[in-house]
Coordinates of C-alpha atoms and ligand atoms in Angstrom, one line a residue:
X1 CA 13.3 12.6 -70.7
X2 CA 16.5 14.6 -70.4
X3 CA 16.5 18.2 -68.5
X4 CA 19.2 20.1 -69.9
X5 CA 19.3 22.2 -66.7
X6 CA 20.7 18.6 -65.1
X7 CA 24.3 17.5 -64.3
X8 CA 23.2 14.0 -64.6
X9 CA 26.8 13.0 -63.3
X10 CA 26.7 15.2 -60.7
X11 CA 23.4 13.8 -60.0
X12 CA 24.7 10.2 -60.0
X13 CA 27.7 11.8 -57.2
X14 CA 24.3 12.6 -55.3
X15 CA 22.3 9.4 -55.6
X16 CA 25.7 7.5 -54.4
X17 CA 25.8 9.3 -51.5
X18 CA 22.0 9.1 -50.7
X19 CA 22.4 5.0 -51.7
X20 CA 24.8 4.8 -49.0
X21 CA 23.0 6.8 -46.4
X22 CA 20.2 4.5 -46.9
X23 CA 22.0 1.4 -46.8
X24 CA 22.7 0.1 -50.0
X25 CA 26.4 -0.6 -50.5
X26 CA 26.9 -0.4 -54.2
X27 CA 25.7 1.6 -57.4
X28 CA 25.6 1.1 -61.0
X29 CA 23.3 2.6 -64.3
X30 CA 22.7 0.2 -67.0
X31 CA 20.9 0.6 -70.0
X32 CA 17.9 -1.4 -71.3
X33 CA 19.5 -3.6 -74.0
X34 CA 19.3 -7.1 -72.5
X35 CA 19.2 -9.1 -75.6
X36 CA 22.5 -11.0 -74.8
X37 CA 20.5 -12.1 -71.5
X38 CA 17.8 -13.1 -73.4
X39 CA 19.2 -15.2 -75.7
X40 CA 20.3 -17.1 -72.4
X41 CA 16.9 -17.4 -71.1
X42 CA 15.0 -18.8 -74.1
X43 CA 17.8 -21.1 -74.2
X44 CA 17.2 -22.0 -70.6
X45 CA 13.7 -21.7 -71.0
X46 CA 13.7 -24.0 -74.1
X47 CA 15.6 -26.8 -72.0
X48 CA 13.3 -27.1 -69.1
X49 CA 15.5 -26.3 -66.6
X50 CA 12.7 -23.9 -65.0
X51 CA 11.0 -27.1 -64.0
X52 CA 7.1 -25.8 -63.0
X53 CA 7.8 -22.0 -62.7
X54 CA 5.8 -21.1 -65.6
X55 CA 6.1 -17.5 -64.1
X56 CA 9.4 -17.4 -65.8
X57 CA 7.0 -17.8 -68.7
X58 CA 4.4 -15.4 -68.8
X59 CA 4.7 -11.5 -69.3
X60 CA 6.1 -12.4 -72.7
X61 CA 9.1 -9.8 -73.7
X62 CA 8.7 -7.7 -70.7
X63 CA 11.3 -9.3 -68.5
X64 CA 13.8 -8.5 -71.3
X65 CA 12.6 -4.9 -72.6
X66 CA 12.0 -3.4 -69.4
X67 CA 10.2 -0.2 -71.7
X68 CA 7.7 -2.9 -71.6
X69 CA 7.2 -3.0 -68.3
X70 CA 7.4 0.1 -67.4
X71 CA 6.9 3.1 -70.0
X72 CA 9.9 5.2 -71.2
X73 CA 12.1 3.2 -69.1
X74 CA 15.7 4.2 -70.3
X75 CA 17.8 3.9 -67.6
X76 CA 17.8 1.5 -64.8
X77 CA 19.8 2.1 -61.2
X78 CA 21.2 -1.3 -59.7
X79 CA 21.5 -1.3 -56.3
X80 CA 23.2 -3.8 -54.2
X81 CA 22.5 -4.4 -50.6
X82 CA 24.6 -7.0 -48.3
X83 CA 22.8 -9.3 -46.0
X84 CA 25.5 -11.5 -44.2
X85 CA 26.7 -11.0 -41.0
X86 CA 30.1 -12.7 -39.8
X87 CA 28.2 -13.2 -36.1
X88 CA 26.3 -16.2 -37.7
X89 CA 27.4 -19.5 -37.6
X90 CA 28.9 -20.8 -40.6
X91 CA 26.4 -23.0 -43.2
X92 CA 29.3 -25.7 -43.2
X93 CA 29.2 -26.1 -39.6
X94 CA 25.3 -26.8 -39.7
X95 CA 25.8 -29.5 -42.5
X96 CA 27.6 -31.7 -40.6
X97 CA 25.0 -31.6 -37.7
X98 CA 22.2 -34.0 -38.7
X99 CA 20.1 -33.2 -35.7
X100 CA 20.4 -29.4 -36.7
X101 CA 18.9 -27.8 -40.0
X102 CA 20.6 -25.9 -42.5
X103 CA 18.8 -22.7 -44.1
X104 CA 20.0 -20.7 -46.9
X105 CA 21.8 -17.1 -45.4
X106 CA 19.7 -14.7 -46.9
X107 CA 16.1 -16.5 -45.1
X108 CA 17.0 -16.7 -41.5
X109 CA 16.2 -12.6 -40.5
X110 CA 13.5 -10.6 -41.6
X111 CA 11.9 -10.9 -45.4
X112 CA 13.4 -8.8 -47.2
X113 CA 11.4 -7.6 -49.7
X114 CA 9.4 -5.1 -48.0
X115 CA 12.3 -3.5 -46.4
X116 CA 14.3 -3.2 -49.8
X117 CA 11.4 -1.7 -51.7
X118 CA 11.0 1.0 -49.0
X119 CA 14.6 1.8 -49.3
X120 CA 14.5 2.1 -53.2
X121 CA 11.4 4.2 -52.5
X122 CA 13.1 6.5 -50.3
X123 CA 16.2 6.9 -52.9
X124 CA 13.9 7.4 -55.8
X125 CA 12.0 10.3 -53.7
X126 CA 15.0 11.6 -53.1
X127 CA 15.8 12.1 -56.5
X128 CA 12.2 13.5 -57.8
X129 CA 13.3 16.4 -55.7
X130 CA 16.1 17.1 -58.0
X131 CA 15.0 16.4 -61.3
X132 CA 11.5 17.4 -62.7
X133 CA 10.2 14.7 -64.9
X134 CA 11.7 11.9 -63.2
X135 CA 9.4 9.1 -63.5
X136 CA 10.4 5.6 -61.9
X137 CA 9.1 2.3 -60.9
X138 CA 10.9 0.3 -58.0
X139 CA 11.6 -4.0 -58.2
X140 CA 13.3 -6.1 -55.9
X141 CA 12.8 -9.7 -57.2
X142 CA 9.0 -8.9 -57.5
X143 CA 8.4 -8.8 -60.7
X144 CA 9.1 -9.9 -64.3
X145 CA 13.1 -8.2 -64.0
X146 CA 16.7 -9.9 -65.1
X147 CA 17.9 -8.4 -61.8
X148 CA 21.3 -10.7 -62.2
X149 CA 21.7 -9.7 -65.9
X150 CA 20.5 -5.7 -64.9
X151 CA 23.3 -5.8 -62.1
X152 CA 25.6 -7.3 -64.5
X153 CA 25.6 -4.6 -67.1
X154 CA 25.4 -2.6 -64.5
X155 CA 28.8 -3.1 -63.1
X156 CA 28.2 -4.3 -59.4
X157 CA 29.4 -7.9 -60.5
X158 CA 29.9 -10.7 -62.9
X159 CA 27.4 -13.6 -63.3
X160 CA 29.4 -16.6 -61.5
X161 CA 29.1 -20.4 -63.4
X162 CA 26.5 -21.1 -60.3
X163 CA 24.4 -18.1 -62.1
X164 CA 24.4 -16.0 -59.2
X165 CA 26.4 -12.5 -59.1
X166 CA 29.7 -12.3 -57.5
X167 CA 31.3 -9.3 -56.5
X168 CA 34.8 -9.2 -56.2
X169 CA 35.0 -6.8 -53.2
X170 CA 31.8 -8.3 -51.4
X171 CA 31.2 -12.4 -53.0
X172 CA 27.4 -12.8 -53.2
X173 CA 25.6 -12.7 -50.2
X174 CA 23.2 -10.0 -51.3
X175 CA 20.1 -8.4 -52.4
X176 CA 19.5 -6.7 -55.7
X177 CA 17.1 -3.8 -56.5
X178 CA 16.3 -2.0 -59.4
X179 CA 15.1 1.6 -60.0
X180 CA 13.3 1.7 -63.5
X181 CA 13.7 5.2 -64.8
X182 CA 13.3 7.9 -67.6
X183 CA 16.2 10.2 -66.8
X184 CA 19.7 9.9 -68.6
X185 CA 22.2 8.7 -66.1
X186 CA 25.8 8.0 -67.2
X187 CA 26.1 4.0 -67.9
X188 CA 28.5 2.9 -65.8
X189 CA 31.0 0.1 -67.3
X190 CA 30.2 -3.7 -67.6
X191 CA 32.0 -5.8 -64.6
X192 CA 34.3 -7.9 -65.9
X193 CA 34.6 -12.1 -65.4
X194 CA 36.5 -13.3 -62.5
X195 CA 36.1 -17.3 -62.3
X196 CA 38.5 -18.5 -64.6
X197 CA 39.0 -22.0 -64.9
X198 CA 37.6 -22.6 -61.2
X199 CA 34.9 -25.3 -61.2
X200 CA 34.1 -25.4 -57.3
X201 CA 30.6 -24.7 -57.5
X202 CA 30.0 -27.3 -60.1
X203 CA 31.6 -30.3 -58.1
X204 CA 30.5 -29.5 -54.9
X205 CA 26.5 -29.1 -55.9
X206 CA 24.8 -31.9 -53.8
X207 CA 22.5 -32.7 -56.7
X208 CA 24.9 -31.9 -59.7
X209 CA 22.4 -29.0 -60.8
X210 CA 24.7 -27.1 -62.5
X211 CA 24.8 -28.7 -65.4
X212 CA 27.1 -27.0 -67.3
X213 CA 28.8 -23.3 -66.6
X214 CA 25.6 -20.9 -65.7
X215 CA 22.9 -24.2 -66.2
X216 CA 21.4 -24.7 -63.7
X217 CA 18.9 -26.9 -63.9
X218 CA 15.6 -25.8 -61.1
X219 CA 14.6 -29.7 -61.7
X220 CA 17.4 -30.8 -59.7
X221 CA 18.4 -27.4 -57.6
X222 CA 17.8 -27.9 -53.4
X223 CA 17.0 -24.4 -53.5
X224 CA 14.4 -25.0 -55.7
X225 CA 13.1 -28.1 -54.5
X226 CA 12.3 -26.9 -50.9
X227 CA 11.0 -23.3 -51.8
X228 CA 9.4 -23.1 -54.8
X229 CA 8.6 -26.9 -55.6
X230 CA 4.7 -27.5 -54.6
X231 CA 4.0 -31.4 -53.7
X232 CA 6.3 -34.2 -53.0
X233 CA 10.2 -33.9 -53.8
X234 CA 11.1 -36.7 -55.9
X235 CA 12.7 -39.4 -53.9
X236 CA 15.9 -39.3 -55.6
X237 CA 16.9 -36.5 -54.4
X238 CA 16.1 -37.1 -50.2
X239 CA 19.7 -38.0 -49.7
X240 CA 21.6 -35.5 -51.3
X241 CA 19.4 -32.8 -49.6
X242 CA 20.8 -33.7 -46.8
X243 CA 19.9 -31.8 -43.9
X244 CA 18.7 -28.0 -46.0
X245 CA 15.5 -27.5 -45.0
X246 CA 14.9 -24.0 -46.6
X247 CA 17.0 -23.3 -49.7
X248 CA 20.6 -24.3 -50.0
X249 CA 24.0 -22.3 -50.0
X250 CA 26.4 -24.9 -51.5
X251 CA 27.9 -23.5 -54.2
X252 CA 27.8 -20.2 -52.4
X253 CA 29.8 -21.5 -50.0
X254 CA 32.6 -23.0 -51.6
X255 CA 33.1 -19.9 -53.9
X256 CA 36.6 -18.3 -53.1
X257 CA 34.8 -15.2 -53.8
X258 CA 33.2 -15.3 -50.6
X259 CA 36.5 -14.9 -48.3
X260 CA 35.4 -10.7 -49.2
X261 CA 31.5 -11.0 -48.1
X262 CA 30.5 -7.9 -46.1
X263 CA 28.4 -7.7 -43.4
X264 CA 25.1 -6.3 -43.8
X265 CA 24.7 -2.8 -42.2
X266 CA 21.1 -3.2 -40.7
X267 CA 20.6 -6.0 -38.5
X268 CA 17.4 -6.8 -40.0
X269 CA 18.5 -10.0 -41.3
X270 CA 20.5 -11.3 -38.2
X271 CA 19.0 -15.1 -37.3
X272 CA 15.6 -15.2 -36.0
X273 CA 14.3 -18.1 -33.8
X274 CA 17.9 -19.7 -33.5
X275 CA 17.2 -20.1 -37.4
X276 CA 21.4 -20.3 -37.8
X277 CA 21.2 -23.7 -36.1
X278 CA 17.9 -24.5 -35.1
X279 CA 16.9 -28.2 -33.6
X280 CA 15.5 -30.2 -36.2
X281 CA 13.0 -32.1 -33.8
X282 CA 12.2 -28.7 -32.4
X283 CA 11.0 -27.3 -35.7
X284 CA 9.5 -30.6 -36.3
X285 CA 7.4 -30.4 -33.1
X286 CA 5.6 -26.8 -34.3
X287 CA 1.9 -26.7 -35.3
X288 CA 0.8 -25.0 -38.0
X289 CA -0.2 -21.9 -35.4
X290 CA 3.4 -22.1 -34.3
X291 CA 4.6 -22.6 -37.5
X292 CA 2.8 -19.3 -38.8
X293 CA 3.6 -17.3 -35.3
X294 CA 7.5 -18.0 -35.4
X295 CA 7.6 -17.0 -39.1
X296 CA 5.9 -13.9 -39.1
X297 CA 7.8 -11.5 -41.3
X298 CA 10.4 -14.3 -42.2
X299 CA 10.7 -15.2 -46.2
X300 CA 10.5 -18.9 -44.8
X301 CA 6.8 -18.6 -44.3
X302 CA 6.1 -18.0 -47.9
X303 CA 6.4 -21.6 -48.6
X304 CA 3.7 -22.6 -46.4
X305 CA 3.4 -25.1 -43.4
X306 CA 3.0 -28.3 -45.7
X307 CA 6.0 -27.6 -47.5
X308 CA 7.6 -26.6 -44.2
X309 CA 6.6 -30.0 -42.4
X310 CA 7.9 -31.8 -46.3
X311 CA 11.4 -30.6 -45.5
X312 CA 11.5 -31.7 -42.2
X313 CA 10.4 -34.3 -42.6
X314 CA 13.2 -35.5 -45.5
X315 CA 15.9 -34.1 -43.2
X316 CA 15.0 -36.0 -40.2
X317 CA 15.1 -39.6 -42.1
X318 CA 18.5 -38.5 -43.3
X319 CA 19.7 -38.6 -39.7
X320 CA 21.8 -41.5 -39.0
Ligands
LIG401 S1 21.8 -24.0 -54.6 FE1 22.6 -26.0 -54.0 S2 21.5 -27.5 -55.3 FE2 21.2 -25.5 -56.3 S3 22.9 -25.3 -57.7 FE3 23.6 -24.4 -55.8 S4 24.7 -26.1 -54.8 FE4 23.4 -27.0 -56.4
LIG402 S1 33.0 -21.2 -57.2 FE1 34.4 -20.7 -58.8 S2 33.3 -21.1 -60.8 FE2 31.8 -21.0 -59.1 S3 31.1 -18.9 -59.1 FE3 32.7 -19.0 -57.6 S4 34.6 -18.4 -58.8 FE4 33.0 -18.9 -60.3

């Protein structure tokens, strides 16, 4: 749809400006051409290294042609918004605790996906004021979306060799969201790569993952074996896990990127429940009723108390 009574870079001047009122931190259009990403995912796909999220499976092209997945989709507005605050006490620290648990950064506030979809609600309201015909659909990883790839294109970052998106003014300790829409906005340029010959992520991974630059493999990922495996976690990885109970922030951490992280401007996803440093035997000692009470709102209750009591329980025999 294109309104020739629009300054659709004028508009764009606009929706920064509203993006940052809102809280986002960052901006970028891309168009809907993903086929270099998926080339990468049927490759990915085709290795296994999804392990039992068949979810990557279904929807068939959709996640790839997002027309598909939401009509006359032409544009798509990437939005980036920061989550880490410099008050919370550093993942490395917590590693070498073994009577303390380690949770990923972006799990220990408030769940974030409500709160992001609201705020790309709000921006895309704004922007129906402005343009007739503007017809949208919002995602924040909740649906069949290459947010990373999106983002990518988009210019807020490059994809890193741990797969995730760096930023070279803020790391990667953020959320993405997408705006899905039928109005055309001025592309903005592709980010360009920024890791170079660095390897860091690769050696330090606890379970050796990342099999090869932007592999990684779910089968082995700590991330993906205490969120979104179901049942026992094979035994061969107890060790390595270490002391992550929830996710894991490794190759995060290690990623000279990170020295720019910014703070997040809502405090929405400072710790909850001492989750920063919390007591292993504490956490250990909650019922299910606890267990559901103390993680109210909090992504970490998404996983379920049996899963929950599985991690615990791995990280407590790790203790010397
Ligand atoms: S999240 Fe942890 S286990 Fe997964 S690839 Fe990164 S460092 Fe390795
Ligand atoms: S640690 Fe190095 S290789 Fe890994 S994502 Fe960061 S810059 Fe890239």
């Amino acid at each position: 749809m294109s309104d020739s009574s629009v300054d659709y870079d004028k508009l764009l001047d606009k929706i920064n400006l509203w993006a940052q009122e809102i809280g986002f931190s960052q901006v970028g259009i891309s168009d809907i051409d993903l086929s270099e990403a998926e080339s990468h995912l049927q490759n990915w796909l085709a290795k296994g290294f999804h392990a039992d999220m068949d979810f990557m499976h279904k929807h068939g092209s959709m996640r790839t042609h997002p027309a598909e997945l939401h009509e006359n989709t032409i544009r798509i507005i990437s939005l980036r918004f920061d989550y880490s605050n410099k008050t919370i006490i550093p993942y490395e620290d917590v590693l070498t605790q073994p009577d303390k648990g380690a949770i990923s950064r972006y799990a220990m506030g408030r769940d974030y996906h409500k709160l992001i979809r609201k705020k790309l609600k709000v921006l895309a309201e704004k922007i129906k004021l402005e343009v007739k015909g503007f017809n949208y659909r919002v995602f924040t990883d909740s649906a069949p979306v290459m947010e990373k790839a999106i983002a990518e294109k988009a210019g807020l970052g490059w994809i890193g060799k741990h797969s995730n998106l760096l930023n070279s003014k803020a790391g990667s300790y953020f959320f993405l969201g997408e705006i899905y829409t039928n109005i055309p906005l001025p592309i903005s340029n592709k980010a360009s790569f920024h890791c170079g010959s660095c390897t860091k992520c690769i050696d330090v991974c606890p379970t050796k993952a990342i099999v090869a630059p932007f592999q990684v493999d779910a089968r082995k990922c700590i991330s993906y074996l205490t969120i979104e495996h179901k049942g026992a976690i094979p035994q061969e990885f107890h060790q390595a896990m270490g002391n992550r109970i929830y996710g894991c922030d490794d190759c995060q951490m290690v990623c000279p990127w990170n020295k720019f992280t910014q703070d997040a401007k809502v405090s929405d996803f400072l710790p909850r429940n001492q989750f920063d440093e919390p007591d292993l035997e504490e956490l250990m000692s909650w019922d299910k009723e606890k267990f559901l009470k103390n993680t109210e709102g909090s992504p970490i209750r998404r996983i379920g108390f049996e899963s929950w009591q599985r991690n615990l329980q791995i990280a407590i025999k790790n203790k010397p």
